[in-house]
Amino acid sequence: NIIHLPKTIDNDIWGTDMTFGFQSAVNIATNAIDCIHTTAASHGRVFIVEVMGHKVGSLTLHAGIAGGADIILIPEIPYDIEKVVAAIQKRSKAGKRFTILAVAEGAISKEDALLSKKDSVSYEIADKITQKLGSEVRITVPGHTQRGGAPCAYDRVLSTRIGAGAAEAILDGEYGIMIGIVNGKIKRVPLEECAGKLKMVSPKDQTVKAAKQIGISFGD
C-alpha cells in the first residue's frame, strides 16, 4: 500500500505541476545569482553560476530569470558556443561590462547532444569563452546548499496540502497513487501514469518564450 508524495528540487516528476522543494531551491539559486551581480559588475567579468539539474532544467530556468542572468543554458536546449559568445559580445558592444550565465549541471552543446550526456560543462564553457574572447571567466557552484536550508512559505503550504491529501486517500483506502497538484488542485494520480517519466522543460514553454522576449539568450 503506497502513496507517493512528489518531493524534489528539480520539479521533474510527471503528473504534478509542482513538487515541494522546488521553490525553496529556486530561492537559494536565485540568491546566489543575485550575490554574483555586485562582483560581476564591479570587475567587468563573465561569471558562470552552475545550478543543479543533470537532466531537467526547470531549476536553472526559473533561478536564471529571477536572478537576472543574461544567458541560461539547460539540458533541453542544446547550446551553440558561438551563439553564447555572440551574446556576450553583444552585451559588451552595448556598454555592458559583465555577463552572467546560469548553467545547469547537465547543459550540453549541440555537438555533445549527439553523444552521451556529461556531468557538468561549466569549466568547458568557461575555457571556450576565454579562448574566443580572452575574457576572464569565473565559476560559482552553490552545490548542495540548494538542497538544504529553511523551506520557503510556498513549499510549506504546498507540502501541507499534499500531506493532507495523502491522509485523506488513506482514509478512503486508495493506494498506488501519487498526490499531485494540477491546475491548483490536489489530484490523485495513478503511479503507473507517472512512474519512470520525467517532466522536461519544453523549448516552446511559455516561460522560455518570456525569457527570450526580454533578451535572455539560450545559446540556440
PDB file of N, CA, C and O in Angstrom, residues 20-87:
ATOM      1  N   PHE A  20       7.207  19.805  -3.974  1.00  0.00           N
ATOM      2  CA  PHE A  20       7.678  20.625  -2.862  1.00  0.00           C
ATOM      3  C   PHE A  20       9.194  20.433  -2.719  1.00  0.00           C
ATOM      4  O   PHE A  20       9.728  19.352  -2.871  1.00  0.00           O
ATOM      5  N   GLY A  21       9.862  21.557  -2.488  1.00  0.00           N
ATOM      6  CA  GLY A  21      11.320  21.586  -2.505  1.00  0.00           C
ATOM      7  C   GLY A  21      11.831  22.457  -3.643  1.00  0.00           C
ATOM      8  O   GLY A  21      12.888  23.086  -3.535  1.00  0.00           O
ATOM      9  N   PHE A  22      11.068  22.509  -4.717  1.00  0.00           N
ATOM     10  CA  PHE A  22      11.492  23.257  -5.904  1.00  0.00           C
ATOM     11  C   PHE A  22      11.618  24.750  -5.642  1.00  0.00           C
ATOM     12  O   PHE A  22      12.658  25.367  -5.899  1.00  0.00           O
ATOM     13  N   GLN A  23      10.561  25.351  -5.123  1.00  0.00           N
ATOM     14  CA  GLN A  23      10.573  26.808  -4.922  1.00  0.00           C
ATOM     15  C   GLN A  23      11.628  27.236  -3.907  1.00  0.00           C
ATOM     16  O   GLN A  23      12.243  28.303  -4.048  1.00  0.00           O
ATOM     17  N   SER A  24      11.873  26.395  -2.904  1.00  0.00           N
ATOM     18  CA  SER A  24      12.912  26.712  -1.920  1.00  0.00           C
ATOM     19  C   SER A  24      14.284  26.714  -2.586  1.00  0.00           C
ATOM     20  O   SER A  24      15.123  27.587  -2.326  1.00  0.00           O
ATOM     21  N   ALA A  25      14.524  25.729  -3.454  1.00  0.00           N
ATOM     22  CA  ALA A  25      15.795  25.647  -4.174  1.00  0.00           C
ATOM     23  C   ALA A  25      15.948  26.804  -5.152  1.00  0.00           C
ATOM     24  O   ALA A  25      17.044  27.339  -5.338  1.00  0.00           O
ATOM     25  N   VAL A  26      14.852  27.196  -5.790  1.00  0.00           N
ATOM     26  CA  VAL A  26      14.885  28.355  -6.694  1.00  0.00           C
ATOM     27  C   VAL A  26      15.311  29.598  -5.918  1.00  0.00           C
ATOM     28  O   VAL A  26      16.126  30.403  -6.402  1.00  0.00           O
ATOM     29  N   ASN A  27      14.793  29.764  -4.708  1.00  0.00           N
ATOM     30  CA  ASN A  27      15.158  30.919  -3.885  1.00  0.00           C
ATOM     31  C   ASN A  27      16.658  30.947  -3.602  1.00  0.00           C
ATOM     32  O   ASN A  27      17.303  32.005  -3.686  1.00  0.00           O
ATOM     33  N   ILE A  28      17.226  29.790  -3.268  1.00  0.00           N
ATOM     34  CA  ILE A  28      18.655  29.719  -2.932  1.00  0.00           C
ATOM     35  C   ILE A  28      19.508  29.991  -4.169  1.00  0.00           C
ATOM     36  O   ILE A  28      20.483  30.755  -4.115  1.00  0.00           O
ATOM     37  N   ALA A  29      19.148  29.362  -5.295  1.00  0.00           N
ATOM     38  CA  ALA A  29      19.909  29.562  -6.528  1.00  0.00           C
ATOM     39  C   ALA A  29      19.789  31.004  -7.020  1.00  0.00           C
ATOM     40  O   ALA A  29      20.759  31.591  -7.515  1.00  0.00           O
ATOM     41  N   THR A  30      18.607  31.580  -6.866  1.00  0.00           N
ATOM     42  CA  THR A  30      18.398  32.983  -7.250  1.00  0.00           C
ATOM     43  C   THR A  30      19.262  33.901  -6.407  1.00  0.00           C
ATOM     44  O   THR A  30      19.874  34.849  -6.916  1.00  0.00           O
ATOM     45  N   ASN A  31      19.329  33.622  -5.114  1.00  0.00           N
ATOM     46  CA  ASN A  31      20.158  34.430  -4.220  1.00  0.00           C
ATOM     47  C   ASN A  31      21.638  34.360  -4.615  1.00  0.00           C
ATOM     48  O   ASN A  31      22.351  35.363  -4.556  1.00  0.00           O
ATOM     49  N   ALA A  32      22.068  33.165  -5.045  1.00  0.00           N
ATOM     50  CA  ALA A  32      23.461  33.003  -5.483  1.00  0.00           C
ATOM     51  C   ALA A  32      23.747  33.901  -6.688  1.00  0.00           C
ATOM     52  O   ALA A  32      24.788  34.560  -6.757  1.00  0.00           O
ATOM     53  N   ILE A  33      22.809  33.929  -7.637  1.00  0.00           N
ATOM     54  CA  ILE A  33      22.975  34.777  -8.820  1.00  0.00           C
ATOM     55  C   ILE A  33      22.918  36.249  -8.434  1.00  0.00           C
ATOM     56  O   ILE A  33      23.715  37.067  -8.914  1.00  0.00           O
ATOM     57  N   ASP A  34      21.999  36.594  -7.537  1.00  0.00           N
ATOM     58  CA  ASP A  34      21.900  37.977  -7.047  1.00  0.00           C
ATOM     59  C   ASP A  34      23.232  38.435  -6.453  1.00  0.00           C
ATOM     60  O   ASP A  34      23.694  39.559  -6.703  1.00  0.00           O
ATOM     61  N   CYS A  35      23.830  37.562  -5.639  1.00  0.00           N
ATOM     62  CA  CYS A  35      25.076  37.922  -4.952  1.00  0.00           C
ATOM     63  C   CYS A  35      26.240  38.099  -5.925  1.00  0.00           C
ATOM     64  O   CYS A  35      27.175  38.850  -5.650  1.00  0.00           O
ATOM     65  N   ILE A  36      26.187  37.394  -7.052  1.00  0.00           N
ATOM     66  CA  ILE A  36      27.263  37.482  -8.049  1.00  0.00           C
ATOM     67  C   ILE A  36      27.218  38.816  -8.794  1.00  0.00           C
ATOM     68  O   ILE A  36      28.239  39.323  -9.255  1.00  0.00           O
ATOM     69  N   HIS A  37      26.032  39.414  -8.905  1.00  0.00           N
ATOM     70  CA  HIS A  37      25.882  40.646  -9.690  1.00  0.00           C
ATOM     71  C   HIS A  37      26.847  41.748  -9.270  1.00  0.00           C
ATOM     72  O   HIS A  37      27.426  42.440 -10.125  1.00  0.00           O
ATOM     73  N   THR A  38      27.015  41.923  -7.972  1.00  0.00           N
ATOM     74  CA  THR A  38      27.868  43.011  -7.483  1.00  0.00           C
ATOM     75  C   THR A  38      29.304  42.862  -7.969  1.00  0.00           C
ATOM     76  O   THR A  38      29.897  43.798  -8.521  1.00  0.00           O
ATOM     77  N   THR A  39      29.866  41.666  -7.778  1.00  0.00           N
ATOM     78  CA  THR A  39      31.245  41.425  -8.204  1.00  0.00           C
ATOM     79  C   THR A  39      31.372  41.450  -9.722  1.00  0.00           C
ATOM     80  O   THR A  39      32.337  41.999 -10.268  1.00  0.00           O
ATOM     81  N   ALA A  40      30.406  40.845 -10.412  1.00  0.00           N
ATOM     82  CA  ALA A  40      30.456  40.810 -11.871  1.00  0.00           C
ATOM     83  C   ALA A  40      30.462  42.226 -12.444  1.00  0.00           C
ATOM     84  O   ALA A  40      31.234  42.546 -13.356  1.00  0.00           O
ATOM     85  N   ALA A  41      29.613  43.075 -11.881  1.00  0.00           N
ATOM     86  CA  ALA A  41      29.511  44.449 -12.379  1.00  0.00           C
ATOM     87  C   ALA A  41      30.759  45.267 -12.056  1.00  0.00           C
ATOM     88  O   ALA A  41      31.264  46.024 -12.896  1.00  0.00           O
ATOM     89  N   SER A  42      31.288  45.120 -10.836  1.00  0.00           N
ATOM     90  CA  SER A  42      32.441  45.933 -10.424  1.00  0.00           C
ATOM     91  C   SER A  42      33.740  45.498 -11.095  1.00  0.00           C
ATOM     92  O   SER A  42      34.627  46.316 -11.338  1.00  0.00           O
ATOM     93  N   HIS A  43      33.848  44.198 -11.408  1.00  0.00           N
ATOM     94  CA  HIS A  43      35.079  43.690 -12.007  1.00  0.00           C
ATOM     95  C   HIS A  43      34.995  43.528 -13.528  1.00  0.00           C
ATOM     96  O   HIS A  43      35.996  43.249 -14.175  1.00  0.00           O
ATOM     97  N   GLY A  44      33.787  43.679 -14.082  1.00  0.00           N
ATOM     98  CA  GLY A  44      33.643  43.574 -15.526  1.00  0.00           C
ATOM     99  C   GLY A  44      34.006  42.207 -16.061  1.00  0.00           C
ATOM    100  O   GLY A  44      34.725  42.092 -17.052  1.00  0.00           O
ATOM    101  N   ARG A  45      33.501  41.177 -15.409  1.00  0.00           N
ATOM    102  CA  ARG A  45      33.854  39.814 -15.798  1.00  0.00           C
ATOM    103  C   ARG A  45      32.646  39.020 -16.266  1.00  0.00           C
ATOM    104  O   ARG A  45      31.498  39.403 -16.068  1.00  0.00           O
ATOM    105  N   VAL A  46      32.960  37.880 -16.861  1.00  0.00           N
ATOM    106  CA  VAL A  46      31.936  36.896 -17.193  1.00  0.00           C
ATOM    107  C   VAL A  46      31.880  35.904 -16.037  1.00  0.00           C
ATOM    108  O   VAL A  46      32.916  35.377 -15.613  1.00  0.00           O
ATOM    109  N   PHE A  47      30.692  35.691 -15.509  1.00  0.00           N
ATOM    110  CA  PHE A  47      30.515  34.743 -14.416  1.00  0.00           C
ATOM    111  C   PHE A  47      29.568  33.623 -14.827  1.00  0.00           C
ATOM    112  O   PHE A  47      28.553  33.865 -15.477  1.00  0.00           O
ATOM    113  N   ILE A  48      29.904  32.406 -14.436  1.00  0.00           N
ATOM    114  CA  ILE A  48      29.027  31.258 -14.622  1.00  0.00           C
ATOM    115  C   ILE A  48      28.562  30.799 -13.248  1.00  0.00           C
ATOM    116  O   ILE A  48      29.376  30.579 -12.348  1.00  0.00           O
ATOM    117  N   VAL A  49      27.256  30.689 -13.067  1.00  0.00           N
ATOM    118  CA  VAL A  49      26.703  30.122 -11.840  1.00  0.00           C
ATOM    119  C   VAL A  49      26.105  28.773 -12.216  1.00  0.00           C
ATOM    120  O   VAL A  49      25.164  28.702 -13.014  1.00  0.00           O
ATOM    121  N   GLU A  50      26.697  27.706 -11.678  1.00  0.00           N
ATOM    122  CA  GLU A  50      26.223  26.364 -12.015  1.00  0.00           C
ATOM    123  C   GLU A  50      25.114  25.954 -11.059  1.00  0.00           C
ATOM    124  O   GLU A  50      25.297  25.884  -9.849  1.00  0.00           O
ATOM    125  N   VAL A  51      23.955  25.671 -11.633  1.00  0.00           N
ATOM    126  CA  VAL A  51      22.766  25.314 -10.859  1.00  0.00           C
ATOM    127  C   VAL A  51      22.505  23.819 -11.011  1.00  0.00           C
ATOM    128  O   VAL A  51      22.776  23.236 -12.055  1.00  0.00           O
ATOM    129  N   MET A  52      21.976  23.199  -9.966  1.00  0.00           N
ATOM    130  CA  MET A  52      21.699  21.762 -10.020  1.00  0.00           C
ATOM    131  C   MET A  52      20.672  21.425 -11.099  1.00  0.00           C
ATOM    132  O   MET A  52      19.786  22.226 -11.402  1.00  0.00           O
ATOM    133  N   GLY A  53      20.800  20.232 -11.648  1.00  0.00           N
ATOM    134  CA  GLY A  53      19.891  19.769 -12.690  1.00  0.00           C
ATOM    135  C   GLY A  53      20.637  19.032 -13.780  1.00  0.00           C
ATOM    136  O   GLY A  53      21.120  19.660 -14.719  1.00  0.00           O
ATOM    137  N   HIS A  54      20.757  17.709 -13.627  1.00  0.00           N
ATOM    138  CA  HIS A  54      21.502  16.916 -14.609  1.00  0.00           C
ATOM    139  C   HIS A  54      20.696  16.674 -15.889  1.00  0.00           C
ATOM    140  O   HIS A  54      21.232  16.712 -16.988  1.00  0.00           O
ATOM    141  N   LYS A  55      19.403  16.409 -15.727  1.00  0.00           N
ATOM    142  CA  LYS A  55      18.582  16.036 -16.879  1.00  0.00           C
ATOM    143  C   LYS A  55      17.499  17.047 -17.208  1.00  0.00           C
ATOM    144  O   LYS A  55      17.050  17.138 -18.347  1.00  0.00           O
ATOM    145  N   VAL A  56      17.047  17.792 -16.199  1.00  0.00           N
ATOM    146  CA  VAL A  56      15.941  18.734 -16.384  1.00  0.00           C
ATOM    147  C   VAL A  56      16.381  20.123 -15.929  1.00  0.00           C
ATOM    148  O   VAL A  56      17.028  20.281 -14.892  1.00  0.00           O
ATOM    149  N   GLY A  57      16.012  21.147 -16.701  1.00  0.00           N
ATOM    150  CA  GLY A  57      16.497  22.498 -16.451  1.00  0.00           C
ATOM    151  C   GLY A  57      15.539  23.452 -15.771  1.00  0.00           C
ATOM    152  O   GLY A  57      15.779  24.668 -15.775  1.00  0.00           O
ATOM    153  N   SER A  58      14.477  22.961 -15.157  1.00  0.00           N
ATOM    154  CA  SER A  58      13.490  23.856 -14.539  1.00  0.00           C
ATOM    155  C   SER A  58      14.101  24.770 -13.488  1.00  0.00           C
ATOM    156  O   SER A  58      13.814  25.974 -13.440  1.00  0.00           O
ATOM    157  N   LEU A  59      14.946  24.210 -12.628  1.00  0.00           N
ATOM    158  CA  LEU A  59      15.555  24.997 -11.561  1.00  0.00           C
ATOM    159  C   LEU A  59      16.426  26.115 -12.126  1.00  0.00           C
ATOM    160  O   LEU A  59      16.357  27.270 -11.685  1.00  0.00           O
ATOM    161  N   THR A  60      17.241  25.790 -13.115  1.00  0.00           N
ATOM    162  CA  THR A  60      18.111  26.788 -13.736  1.00  0.00           C
ATOM    163  C   THR A  60      17.300  27.841 -14.479  1.00  0.00           C
ATOM    164  O   THR A  60      17.609  29.033 -14.429  1.00  0.00           O
ATOM    165  N   LEU A  61      16.263  27.405 -15.167  1.00  0.00           N
ATOM    166  CA  LEU A  61      15.408  28.326 -15.919  1.00  0.00           C
ATOM    167  C   LEU A  61      14.785  29.361 -14.995  1.00  0.00           C
ATOM    168  O   LEU A  61      14.866  30.572 -15.250  1.00  0.00           O
ATOM    169  N   HIS A  62      14.175  28.904 -13.921  1.00  0.00           N
ATOM    170  CA  HIS A  62      13.469  29.823 -13.025  1.00  0.00           C
ATOM    171  C   HIS A  62      14.436  30.702 -12.234  1.00  0.00           C
ATOM    172  O   HIS A  62      14.201  31.913 -12.085  1.00  0.00           O
ATOM    173  N   ALA A  63      15.525  30.100 -11.735  1.00  0.00           N
ATOM    174  CA  ALA A  63      16.501  30.897 -10.985  1.00  0.00           C
ATOM    175  C   ALA A  63      17.205  31.887 -11.904  1.00  0.00           C
ATOM    176  O   ALA A  63      17.505  33.022 -11.503  1.00  0.00           O
ATOM    177  N   GLY A  64      17.453  31.470 -13.137  1.00  0.00           N
ATOM    178  CA  GLY A  64      18.116  32.347 -14.103  1.00  0.00           C
ATOM    179  C   GLY A  64      17.288  33.577 -14.409  1.00  0.00           C
ATOM    180  O   GLY A  64      17.802  34.703 -14.448  1.00  0.00           O
ATOM    181  N   ILE A  65      15.996  33.372 -14.612  1.00  0.00           N
ATOM    182  CA  ILE A  65      15.108  34.514 -14.882  1.00  0.00           C
ATOM    183  C   ILE A  65      14.987  35.392 -13.639  1.00  0.00           C
ATOM    184  O   ILE A  65      15.130  36.616 -13.701  1.00  0.00           O
ATOM    185  N   ALA A  66      14.726  34.759 -12.492  1.00  0.00           N
ATOM    186  CA  ALA A  66      14.522  35.521 -11.249  1.00  0.00           C
ATOM    187  C   ALA A  66      15.781  36.286 -10.841  1.00  0.00           C
ATOM    188  O   ALA A  66      15.688  37.397 -10.314  1.00  0.00           O
ATOM    189  N   GLY A  67      16.957  35.697 -11.102  1.00  0.00           N
ATOM    190  CA  GLY A  67      18.198  36.320 -10.698  1.00  0.00           C
ATOM    191  C   GLY A  67      18.775  37.284 -11.723  1.00  0.00           C
ATOM    192  O   GLY A  67      19.812  37.892 -11.486  1.00  0.00           O
ATOM    193  N   GLY A  68      18.123  37.403 -12.860  1.00  0.00           N
ATOM    194  CA  GLY A  68      18.586  38.343 -13.874  1.00  0.00           C
ATOM    195  C   GLY A  68      19.796  37.867 -14.650  1.00  0.00           C
ATOM    196  O   GLY A  68      20.630  38.678 -15.070  1.00  0.00           O
ATOM    197  N   ALA A  69      19.910  36.547 -14.857  1.00  0.00           N
ATOM    198  CA  ALA A  69      21.008  36.023 -15.677  1.00  0.00           C
ATOM    199  C   ALA A  69      20.819  36.493 -17.121  1.00  0.00           C
ATOM    200  O   ALA A  69      19.691  36.685 -17.585  1.00  0.00           O
ATOM    201  N   ASP A  70      21.926  36.659 -17.818  1.00  0.00           N
ATOM    202  CA  ASP A  70      21.880  37.134 -19.202  1.00  0.00           C
ATOM    203  C   ASP A  70      21.805  35.977 -20.198  1.00  0.00           C
ATOM    204  O   ASP A  70      21.290  36.121 -21.302  1.00  0.00           O
ATOM    205  N   ILE A  71      22.354  34.830 -19.785  1.00  0.00           N
ATOM    206  CA  ILE A  71      22.346  33.624 -20.613  1.00  0.00           C
ATOM    207  C   ILE A  71      21.939  32.454 -19.721  1.00  0.00           C
ATOM    208  O   ILE A  71      22.427  32.322 -18.598  1.00  0.00           O
ATOM    209  N   ILE A  72      21.044  31.617 -20.214  1.00  0.00           N
ATOM    210  CA  ILE A  72      20.603  30.439 -19.471  1.00  0.00           C
ATOM    211  C   ILE A  72      20.827  29.207 -20.347  1.00  0.00           C
ATOM    212  O   ILE A  72      20.357  29.166 -21.491  1.00  0.00           O
ATOM    213  N   LEU A  73      21.548  28.237 -19.819  1.00  0.00           N
ATOM    214  CA  LEU A  73      21.821  27.010 -20.572  1.00  0.00           C
ATOM    215  C   LEU A  73      21.256  25.811 -19.818  1.00  0.00           C
ATOM    216  O   LEU A  73      21.620  25.568 -18.662  1.00  0.00           O
ATOM    217  N   ILE A  74      20.336  25.090 -20.476  1.00  0.00           N
ATOM    218  CA  ILE A  74      19.686  23.949 -19.839  1.00  0.00           C
ATOM    219  C   ILE A  74      19.777  22.713 -20.742  1.00  0.00           C
ATOM    220  O   ILE A  74      19.982  22.843 -21.952  1.00  0.00           O
ATOM    221  N   PRO A  75      19.643  21.514 -20.167  1.00  0.00           N
ATOM    222  CA  PRO A  75      19.796  20.277 -20.943  1.00  0.00           C
ATOM    223  C   PRO A  75      18.842  20.147 -22.126  1.00  0.00           C
ATOM    224  O   PRO A  75      19.198  19.588 -23.157  1.00  0.00           O
ATOM    225  N   GLU A  76      17.632  20.687 -21.977  1.00  0.00           N
ATOM    226  CA  GLU A  76      16.620  20.509 -23.018  1.00  0.00           C
ATOM    227  C   GLU A  76      16.863  21.358 -24.260  1.00  0.00           C
ATOM    228  O   GLU A  76      16.248  21.119 -25.309  1.00  0.00           O
ATOM    229  N   ILE A  77      17.717  22.371 -24.140  1.00  0.00           N
ATOM    230  CA  ILE A  77      18.008  23.247 -25.282  1.00  0.00           C
ATOM    231  C   ILE A  77      19.519  23.250 -25.517  1.00  0.00           C
ATOM    232  O   ILE A  77      20.242  24.068 -24.936  1.00  0.00           O
ATOM    233  N   PRO A  78      20.037  22.312 -26.320  1.00  0.00           N
ATOM    234  CA  PRO A  78      21.481  22.256 -26.585  1.00  0.00           C
ATOM    235  C   PRO A  78      21.984  23.598 -27.115  1.00  0.00           C
ATOM    236  O   PRO A  78      21.357  24.213 -27.977  1.00  0.00           O
ATOM    237  N   TYR A  79      23.111  24.047 -26.575  1.00  0.00           N
ATOM    238  CA  TYR A  79      23.621  25.366 -26.926  1.00  0.00           C
ATOM    239  C   TYR A  79      24.702  25.297 -28.006  1.00  0.00           C
ATOM    240  O   TYR A  79      25.362  24.277 -28.189  1.00  0.00           O
ATOM    241  N   ASP A  80      24.849  26.401 -28.704  1.00  0.00           N
ATOM    242  CA  ASP A  80      25.922  26.592 -29.674  1.00  0.00           C
ATOM    243  C   ASP A  80      26.884  27.592 -29.036  1.00  0.00           C
ATOM    244  O   ASP A  80      26.515  28.732 -28.767  1.00  0.00           O
ATOM    245  N   ILE A  81      28.111  27.179 -28.764  1.00  0.00           N
ATOM    246  CA  ILE A  81      29.066  28.042 -28.056  1.00  0.00           C
ATOM    247  C   ILE A  81      29.304  29.351 -28.813  1.00  0.00           C
ATOM    248  O   ILE A  81      29.535  30.398 -28.199  1.00  0.00           O
ATOM    249  N   GLU A  82      29.201  29.309 -30.144  1.00  0.00           N
ATOM    250  CA  GLU A  82      29.384  30.526 -30.928  1.00  0.00           C
ATOM    251  C   GLU A  82      28.277  31.536 -30.624  1.00  0.00           C
ATOM    252  O   GLU A  82      28.517  32.749 -30.569  1.00  0.00           O
ATOM    253  N   LYS A  83      27.071  31.041 -30.414  1.00  0.00           N
ATOM    254  CA  LYS A  83      25.956  31.931 -30.099  1.00  0.00           C
ATOM    255  C   LYS A  83      26.047  32.448 -28.667  1.00  0.00           C
ATOM    256  O   LYS A  83      25.623  33.571 -28.370  1.00  0.00           O
ATOM    257  N   VAL A  84      26.613  31.625 -27.788  1.00  0.00           N
ATOM    258  CA  VAL A  84      26.845  32.071 -26.415  1.00  0.00           C
ATOM    259  C   VAL A  84      27.856  33.219 -26.419  1.00  0.00           C
ATOM    260  O   VAL A  84      27.656  34.252 -25.784  1.00  0.00           O
ATOM    261  N   VAL A  85      28.943  33.034 -27.165  1.00  0.00           N
ATOM    262  CA  VAL A  85      29.974  34.063 -27.278  1.00  0.00           C
ATOM    263  C   VAL A  85      29.406  35.328 -27.923  1.00  0.00           C
ATOM    264  O   VAL A  85      29.687  36.452 -27.490  1.00  0.00           O
ATOM    265  N   ALA A  86      28.564  35.140 -28.951  1.00  0.00           N
ATOM    266  CA  ALA A  86      27.952  36.285 -29.634  1.00  0.00           C
ATOM    267  C   ALA A  86      27.074  37.089 -28.681  1.00  0.00           C
ATOM    268  O   ALA A  86      27.032  38.329 -28.738  1.00  0.00           O
ATOM    269  N   ALA A  87      26.386  36.392 -27.787  1.00  0.00           N
ATOM    270  CA  ALA A  87      25.524  37.081 -26.818  1.00  0.00           C
ATOM    271  C   ALA A  87      26.353  37.918 -25.850  1.00  0.00           C
ATOM    272  O   ALA A  87      25.961  39.028 -25.472  1.00  0.00           O
TER     273      ALA A  87
END
